[in-house]
Amino acid sequence: MQLFSFSYKAPEWELDELTPIKLTSLIVGKNAAGKTRTLQSIQNVASFVLSKPFPFPSKTFKTKLVFSDNGDDSWRMTYAFEIEEGKVKSERLMVHGSSIIQRTTTTASIRKEQINPPADKLVIQVRRDRELFPNIEMLMQWFEGLVFVACSNINPYTNVVPAGFINPIPFSDLVNSLSKEAKKRVLDDAGSLGYYISDISTFVFNNELKFVSVKERYVKQDILDFQLSNGMIRVLYILCLMRYVQSPDNRCTLLLIDDIGEGLDYSRSIHLGNLVFSTCENNGLQLITTSNDAFVMDVVDVSKWQIIRRNKRKISVINKSNKPDLFKKFSMTGLSNFDLFSSDFIDNYLHNNAR
């Protein structure tokens, strides 16, 4: 099961509809267009469903998620709910055309049986049962498997800032989770990006402070995580994360990466982008990432792009599915992928076709 469509509306902003969401997608847009906010909104929904803390959460919002099944093109699961000041205003779950949950401010039912859930709890939160309600369990497990990473916030201070506020998973925990084979692959991948490392490990100082130690080839003294450059620690974090999410024990369902390639030079940016996309595609792991980095955008096929455009508080999306003629005409120009984003091609196309 993977996310096919997502819409979100809050008092401060609205995402019209992000669809169709493919196995791997790259959200592009100008600064302050809503790239980061789009990923944060998905995470905000998941955090509410799982009753987990999230920085600056929205307590009033409306959302709709549509899921598809790779093995059955006709299968759809639709889950929508509305929250007002932390209270459930409505909730609906449909699976392949059949109603599972219907809820308003005054009534609630599951498979047409009347129930009385708490006002501040969703039905899917209080009615988990693998045998009686397998679709609810499937939905909850999807939310549990969502992982969100903001590359610009990756830092080594796992002992200072609570896990989940800056780094979703502490760097030291990622390193500790690596098997011998996974660690070898991380070191190989790091070498392919120009970071020649012979070992990466962790240690605890004073029974409290956790550190990651990196041993570079040809350098005698180990380097601690807070001594690494921003680019190096971001790369190592993402490389460890990619091994972590592939582990069957972690059951990652959707990986959200904000600002992939942030702060990296040309070679490392495109290499890391290619590695992340190919890893997810080869392992059937859904990925949504954002960037306005020319290096990354030029190596990710425009068919995977979700171009977001902002008009005041409302965000709209342009992609190859809803504007196929635009992408067809652009393919004939011979320009680079980045030119589709940086030039006036889209504005001219929309203006000419609005007549």
XYZ file of N, CA and C in Angstrom, residues 175-184:
30
model
N 23.549 4.470 13.563
C 24.817 3.743 13.451
C 24.743 2.424 14.211
N 24.167 2.449 15.415
C 24.052 1.224 16.217
C 23.153 0.176 15.567
N 22.228 0.621 14.721
C 21.295 -0.319 14.085
C 21.923 -1.073 12.920
N 23.092 -0.633 12.469
C 23.704 -1.230 11.282
C 24.271 -2.615 11.578
N 23.925 -3.558 10.720
C 24.579 -4.862 10.780
C 25.975 -4.718 10.194
N 26.769 -5.756 10.302
C 28.123 -5.723 9.764
C 28.101 -5.467 8.264
N 27.175 -6.137 7.567
C 27.069 -5.966 6.119
C 26.557 -4.569 5.773
N 25.558 -4.079 6.541
C 25.013 -2.749 6.281
C 26.072 -1.668 6.509
N 26.889 -1.841 7.547
C 27.948 -0.864 7.808
C 28.958 -0.851 6.658
N 29.287 -2.033 6.149
C 30.222 -2.106 5.030
C 29.676 -1.347 3.819
